[in-house]
Amino acid sequence: MRQPLVVGNWKMNGRLGEAEELARAIAGAEVDWEHVSSGICPPFPLIDRVASAVQDSPVAWGAQNLHQEDSGAFTGEVAGPLLKDLGCTYVIVGHSERRDYFGESNELVAEKFFAAKRNGLIPILCVGETEAERDAGKAGEVVREQVQAVLGDGKEDVFRDAVIAYEPVWAIGTGRTATPEQAQEMHALIRGLVKEAYPITGQSLKILYGGSMKAASAPELMAQEDIDGGLIGGASLKADEFIGILRAAVASDL
Ligand code: PEP
């Protein structure tokens, strides 16, 4: 019922030439696109290039961040209306690297989430606990707070037309993947929270797993009931790995 979604987060990687080549390889891959949706989120200056490379394919594109305001004196920032002009479908908000290195709080992430929605972009809200939080038995509590910061008083159906990515911080870029059981437990918790407020939205919400997912680990993860695809960092920079993950997503949908 929920078609899988696989999104590549290129982070601060890619130069003009290679970006186009990689995007073209993904767009032209032999994948059963009837059974998977996909997007690429390159650094801001590469968005237009990637868009040109994939625009005649089923692959969408997006950004890795946006400012919470729609315009203004915020040197070095990029706002939602421009991302919309660039044809972005998705924008990642609250990635753990932004929370950690750029001090983004739950409150700021919520503001960015709503800026995305206000501008007709699909926010991919990243949530996830650190290793210390998991070891202290606080993984559920941390993730609940991160989701709750966006859900607020529950008066609005905020997760309609949105995506959540569960990304345990200890698994991002480390080569350590959460076990399918660990990931499923957290995905079920997240879906439960949204369902409590909005049953239909909770049921249809795509919840992606992120954290060192590779073509080899994707099938088992995506076989879990509440895992609807992946947010892919390192492996999205290698065409064959990313295409392998897309194919695993297709297989999970059949
Ligand atoms: C990410 O940055 O969202 C991510 C999941 O990275 P990686 O796949 O490299 O762990």
Tab-separated table of C-alpha atoms and ligand atoms in Angstrom:
chain	number	residue	atom	x	y	z
A	1	MET	CA	0.000	0.000	0.000
A	2	ARG	CA	2.940	2.363	0.641
A	3	GLN	CA	5.155	2.500	-2.417
A	4	PRO	CA	8.818	2.496	-1.362
A	5	LEU	CA	10.865	5.667	-1.643
A	6	VAL	CA	14.643	5.829	-1.930
A	7	VAL	CA	16.315	9.237	-1.580
A	8	GLY	CA	20.001	9.992	-2.027
A	9	ASN	CA	21.608	12.535	0.292
A	10	TRP	CA	24.856	13.511	-1.391
A	11	LYS	CA	25.836	15.710	1.582
A	12	MET	CA	28.768	18.067	0.746
A	13	ASN	CA	30.012	15.883	-2.114
A	14	GLY	CA	30.059	16.193	-5.866
A	15	ARG	CA	31.578	18.488	-8.497
A	16	LEU	CA	29.917	19.715	-11.665
A	17	GLY	CA	31.022	16.961	-14.028
A	18	GLU	CA	30.621	13.959	-11.774
A	19	ALA	CA	27.251	15.098	-10.449
A	20	GLU	CA	25.757	15.068	-13.891
A	21	GLU	CA	27.266	11.682	-14.694
A	22	LEU	CA	25.989	10.108	-11.485
A	23	ALA	CA	22.522	11.604	-11.856
A	24	ARG	CA	22.298	10.388	-15.460
A	25	ALA	CA	23.379	6.879	-14.476
A	26	ILE	CA	20.619	6.697	-11.870
A	27	ALA	CA	17.961	8.205	-14.112
A	28	GLY	CA	18.827	5.794	-16.913
A	29	ALA	CA	19.057	2.671	-14.752
A	30	GLU	CA	17.002	-0.384	-15.511
A	31	VAL	CA	14.679	-0.248	-12.556
A	32	ASP	CA	10.999	-1.095	-12.408
A	33	TRP	CA	9.938	2.467	-11.667
A	34	GLU	CA	6.315	1.410	-11.260
A	35	HIS	CA	7.299	0.042	-7.866
A	36	VAL	CA	9.621	2.661	-6.415
A	37	SER	CA	9.872	6.443	-6.129
A	38	SER	CA	13.224	8.110	-5.921
A	39	GLY	CA	14.899	11.448	-5.385
A	40	ILE	CA	18.386	12.918	-5.322
A	41	CYS	CA	19.367	15.693	-2.900
A	42	PRO	CA	22.685	17.233	-4.024
A	43	PRO	CA	24.381	20.353	-2.606
A	44	PHE	CA	22.459	23.551	-3.493
A	45	PRO	CA	24.621	24.680	-6.455
A	46	LEU	CA	24.210	21.289	-8.117
A	47	ILE	CA	20.421	21.147	-7.933
A	48	ASP	CA	19.893	22.698	-11.345
A	49	ARG	CA	22.438	20.361	-12.980
A	50	VAL	CA	20.912	17.296	-11.401
A	51	ALA	CA	17.449	18.492	-12.390
A	52	SER	CA	18.529	18.789	-16.042
A	53	ALA	CA	20.068	15.331	-15.925
A	54	VAL	CA	17.024	13.542	-14.488
A	55	GLN	CA	14.089	15.660	-15.622
A	56	ASP	CA	12.910	13.220	-18.286
A	57	SER	CA	13.059	10.276	-15.888
A	58	PRO	CA	10.982	9.222	-12.875
A	59	VAL	CA	13.732	10.460	-10.553
A	60	ALA	CA	12.867	13.605	-8.586
A	61	TRP	CA	15.285	15.988	-6.884
A	62	GLY	CA	15.468	18.012	-3.739
A	63	ALA	CA	17.634	19.876	-1.244
A	64	GLN	CA	19.381	18.961	1.985
A	65	ASN	CA	18.250	21.962	4.006
A	66	LEU	CA	16.317	25.233	3.795
A	67	HIS	CA	15.919	28.381	5.861
A	68	GLN	CA	12.808	28.763	7.958
A	69	GLU	CA	11.995	32.185	6.449
A	70	ASP	CA	10.946	32.646	2.827
A	71	SER	CA	13.375	35.526	2.097
A	72	GLY	CA	15.442	38.167	3.846
A	73	ALA	CA	18.844	39.186	5.142
A	74	PHE	CA	20.170	35.722	5.952
A	75	THR	CA	23.535	35.603	4.197
A	76	GLY	CA	24.469	32.210	2.856
A	77	GLU	CA	21.055	30.647	3.390
A	78	VAL	CA	18.571	29.264	0.847
A	79	ALA	CA	14.803	29.586	1.162
A	80	GLY	CA	11.851	27.416	0.210
A	81	PRO	CA	10.445	29.536	-2.657
A	82	LEU	CA	13.741	29.271	-4.585
A	83	LEU	CA	13.839	25.498	-4.051
A	84	LYS	CA	10.316	25.366	-5.422
A	85	ASP	CA	11.404	27.436	-8.451
A	86	LEU	CA	14.184	24.899	-9.021
A	87	GLY	CA	11.557	22.171	-9.231
A	88	CYS	CA	12.530	20.450	-6.004
A	89	THR	CA	10.095	17.845	-4.739
A	90	TYR	CA	11.829	17.037	-1.458
A	91	VAL	CA	13.814	18.848	1.192
A	92	ILE	CA	15.598	17.122	4.051
A	93	VAL	CA	15.079	18.800	7.433
A	94	GLY	CA	16.709	18.027	10.752
A	95	HIS	CA	19.448	15.760	9.473
A	96	SER	CA	21.590	14.755	12.466
A	97	GLU	CA	24.620	16.488	10.926
A	98	ARG	CA	22.650	19.751	10.925
A	99	ARG	CA	21.412	19.155	14.463
A	100	ASP	CA	24.927	18.337	15.633
A	101	TYR	CA	27.292	20.638	13.666
A	102	PHE	CA	24.913	23.557	13.147
A	103	GLY	CA	23.053	23.439	16.440
A	104	GLU	CA	19.587	22.902	14.952
A	105	SER	CA	17.131	22.355	17.783
A	106	ASN	CA	13.854	20.452	17.612
A	107	GLU	CA	12.065	23.824	17.513
A	108	LEU	CA	14.117	25.141	14.583
A	109	VAL	CA	13.699	21.856	12.717
A	110	ALA	CA	9.933	22.172	13.182
A	111	GLU	CA	10.041	25.707	11.731
A	112	LYS	CA	11.965	24.407	8.710
A	113	PHE	CA	9.485	21.557	8.314
A	114	PHE	CA	6.625	24.058	8.103
A	115	ALA	CA	8.596	26.325	5.765
A	116	ALA	CA	8.918	23.351	3.425
A	117	LYS	CA	5.204	22.591	3.574
A	118	ARG	CA	4.234	26.236	3.115
A	119	ASN	CA	6.230	26.203	-0.118
A	120	GLY	CA	4.762	23.003	-1.501
A	121	LEU	CA	7.868	20.908	-0.827
A	122	ILE	CA	7.783	17.466	0.784
A	123	PRO	CA	9.840	17.635	3.976
A	124	ILE	CA	11.852	14.559	4.898
A	125	LEU	CA	12.079	14.931	8.672
A	126	CYS	CA	15.116	13.122	10.075
A	127	VAL	CA	14.953	11.752	13.593
A	128	GLY	CA	17.228	9.411	15.486
A	129	GLU	CA	19.109	8.843	18.708
A	130	THR	CA	22.837	8.934	19.454
A	131	GLU	CA	24.689	5.875	20.655
A	132	ALA	CA	24.831	7.244	24.215
A	133	GLU	CA	21.088	7.805	24.186
A	134	ARG	CA	20.486	4.260	22.952
A	135	ASP	CA	22.837	2.826	25.564
A	136	ALA	CA	20.969	4.764	28.246
A	137	GLY	CA	17.709	3.202	27.072
A	138	LYS	CA	16.472	6.569	25.817
A	139	ALA	CA	16.169	5.935	22.073
A	140	GLY	CA	12.373	5.861	22.129
A	141	GLU	CA	12.110	8.956	24.281
A	142	VAL	CA	14.468	10.992	22.071
A	143	VAL	CA	12.748	10.050	18.842
A	144	ARG	CA	9.315	10.629	20.379
A	145	GLU	CA	10.372	14.179	21.332
A	146	GLN	CA	11.739	14.857	17.846
A	147	VAL	CA	8.473	13.769	16.218
A	148	GLN	CA	6.378	15.511	18.852
A	149	ALA	CA	8.163	18.829	18.184
A	150	VAL	CA	6.573	18.815	14.725
A	151	LEU	CA	3.271	17.216	15.689
A	152	GLY	CA	2.714	19.830	18.423
A	153	ASP	CA	-0.753	19.857	19.861
A	154	GLY	CA	-1.950	17.493	17.152
A	155	LYS	CA	-4.528	19.943	15.865
A	156	GLU	CA	-3.147	19.831	12.356
A	157	ASP	CA	-2.520	16.847	10.113
A	158	VAL	CA	1.099	17.926	9.634
A	159	PHE	CA	2.537	14.647	8.394
A	160	ARG	CA	0.227	14.474	5.407
A	161	ASP	CA	2.472	14.987	2.354
A	162	ALA	CA	5.572	14.543	4.473
A	163	VAL	CA	8.139	11.803	4.995
A	164	ILE	CA	9.996	10.775	8.145
A	165	ALA	CA	13.450	9.200	8.080
A	166	TYR	CA	14.595	7.236	11.101
A	167	GLU	CA	18.360	7.632	11.156
A	168	PRO	CA	20.134	6.368	14.258
A	169	VAL	CA	23.094	8.745	14.600
A	170	TRP	CA	25.444	5.876	15.456
A	171	ALA	CA	24.708	4.272	12.091
A	172	ILE	CA	25.199	7.332	9.860
A	173	GLY	CA	28.400	7.168	7.861
A	174	THR	CA	29.854	4.603	10.249
A	175	GLY	CA	29.285	1.411	8.284
A	176	ARG	CA	27.190	0.136	11.219
A	177	THR	CA	23.616	-0.539	10.193
A	178	ALA	CA	20.791	-0.961	12.683
A	179	THR	CA	19.518	-4.514	12.697
A	180	PRO	CA	16.196	-4.922	10.902
A	181	GLU	CA	14.593	-5.593	14.300
A	182	GLN	CA	16.055	-2.450	15.900
A	183	ALA	CA	14.942	-0.344	12.952
A	184	GLN	CA	11.474	-1.915	12.786
A	185	GLU	CA	10.911	-1.257	16.487
A	186	MET	CA	11.624	2.457	16.047
A	187	HIS	CA	9.667	2.731	12.805
A	188	ALA	CA	6.653	1.150	14.502
A	189	LEU	CA	6.998	3.617	17.376
A	190	ILE	CA	7.077	6.565	14.959
A	191	ARG	CA	4.105	5.301	12.968
A	192	GLY	CA	2.215	4.694	16.203
A	193	LEU	CA	2.746	8.291	17.308
A	194	VAL	CA	1.456	9.724	14.048
A	195	LYS	CA	-1.406	7.225	13.894
A	196	GLU	CA	-2.546	8.177	17.383
A	197	ALA	CA	-3.141	11.715	16.131
A	198	TYR	CA	-4.129	10.923	12.537
A	199	PRO	CA	-4.864	7.245	11.796
A	200	ILE	CA	-5.046	7.529	8.004
A	201	THR	CA	-1.951	9.709	7.697
A	202	GLY	CA	-0.081	7.424	10.086
A	203	GLN	CA	-0.963	4.407	7.989
A	204	SER	CA	0.076	5.978	4.687
A	205	LEU	CA	3.161	7.857	5.981
A	206	LYS	CA	6.439	6.773	4.386
A	207	ILE	CA	9.072	6.126	7.017
A	208	LEU	CA	12.548	5.677	5.565
A	209	TYR	CA	15.496	4.042	7.256
A	210	GLY	CA	18.853	5.819	7.042
A	211	GLY	CA	22.217	4.742	8.370
A	212	SER	CA	24.839	2.982	6.246
A	213	MET	CA	22.234	1.252	4.105
A	214	LYS	CA	23.852	-0.576	1.190
A	215	ALA	CA	22.527	-2.721	-1.645
A	216	ALA	CA	23.442	-5.799	0.422
A	217	SER	CA	21.628	-4.722	3.609
A	218	ALA	CA	18.622	-3.114	1.908
A	219	PRO	CA	16.497	-6.254	1.257
A	220	GLU	CA	16.310	-7.317	4.907
A	221	LEU	CA	15.636	-3.795	6.130
A	222	MET	CA	12.978	-3.122	3.531
A	223	ALA	CA	11.258	-6.421	4.280
A	224	GLN	CA	10.223	-4.957	7.647
A	225	GLU	CA	6.612	-3.961	7.869
A	226	ASP	CA	7.155	-0.311	8.745
A	227	ILE	CA	10.262	0.399	6.663
A	228	ASP	CA	9.201	2.071	3.427
A	229	GLY	CA	12.541	2.721	1.794
A	230	GLY	CA	15.778	4.491	2.583
A	231	LEU	CA	17.554	7.797	2.961
A	232	ILE	CA	20.953	6.955	1.592
A	233	GLY	CA	24.181	8.851	2.236
A	234	GLY	CA	27.472	7.217	1.242
A	235	ALA	CA	25.925	4.591	-1.011
A	236	SER	CA	24.063	7.256	-3.011
A	237	LEU	CA	27.401	8.437	-4.392
A	238	LYS	CA	27.985	5.137	-6.183
A	239	ALA	CA	25.592	4.485	-9.027
A	240	ASP	CA	25.686	0.688	-8.755
A	241	GLU	CA	25.049	0.729	-4.985
A	242	PHE	CA	22.202	3.203	-5.270
A	243	ILE	CA	20.638	1.292	-8.146
A	244	GLY	CA	20.995	-1.919	-6.110
A	245	ILE	CA	19.056	-0.259	-3.289
A	246	LEU	CA	16.380	0.901	-5.737
A	247	ARG	CA	16.012	-2.675	-6.960
A	248	ALA	CA	15.752	-3.981	-3.395
A	249	ALA	CA	12.976	-1.461	-2.835
A	250	VAL	CA	11.172	-2.710	-5.946
A	251	ALA	CA	11.480	-6.302	-4.726
A	252	SER	CA	10.024	-5.301	-1.339
A	253	ASP	CA	6.971	-3.911	-3.129
A	254	LEU	CA	6.240	-6.996	-5.239
B	1	PEP	C1	22.460	10.113	5.674
B	1	PEP	O1	23.318	10.984	5.640
B	1	PEP	O2	21.266	10.428	5.670
B	1	PEP	C2	22.890	8.715	5.741
B	1	PEP	C3	22.004	7.793	5.968
B	1	PEP	O3	24.243	8.482	5.528
B	1	PEP	P1	24.943	7.049	5.319
B	1	PEP	O4	24.067	6.242	4.406
B	1	PEP	O5	26.273	7.372	4.738
B	1	PEP	O6	25.031	6.431	6.687
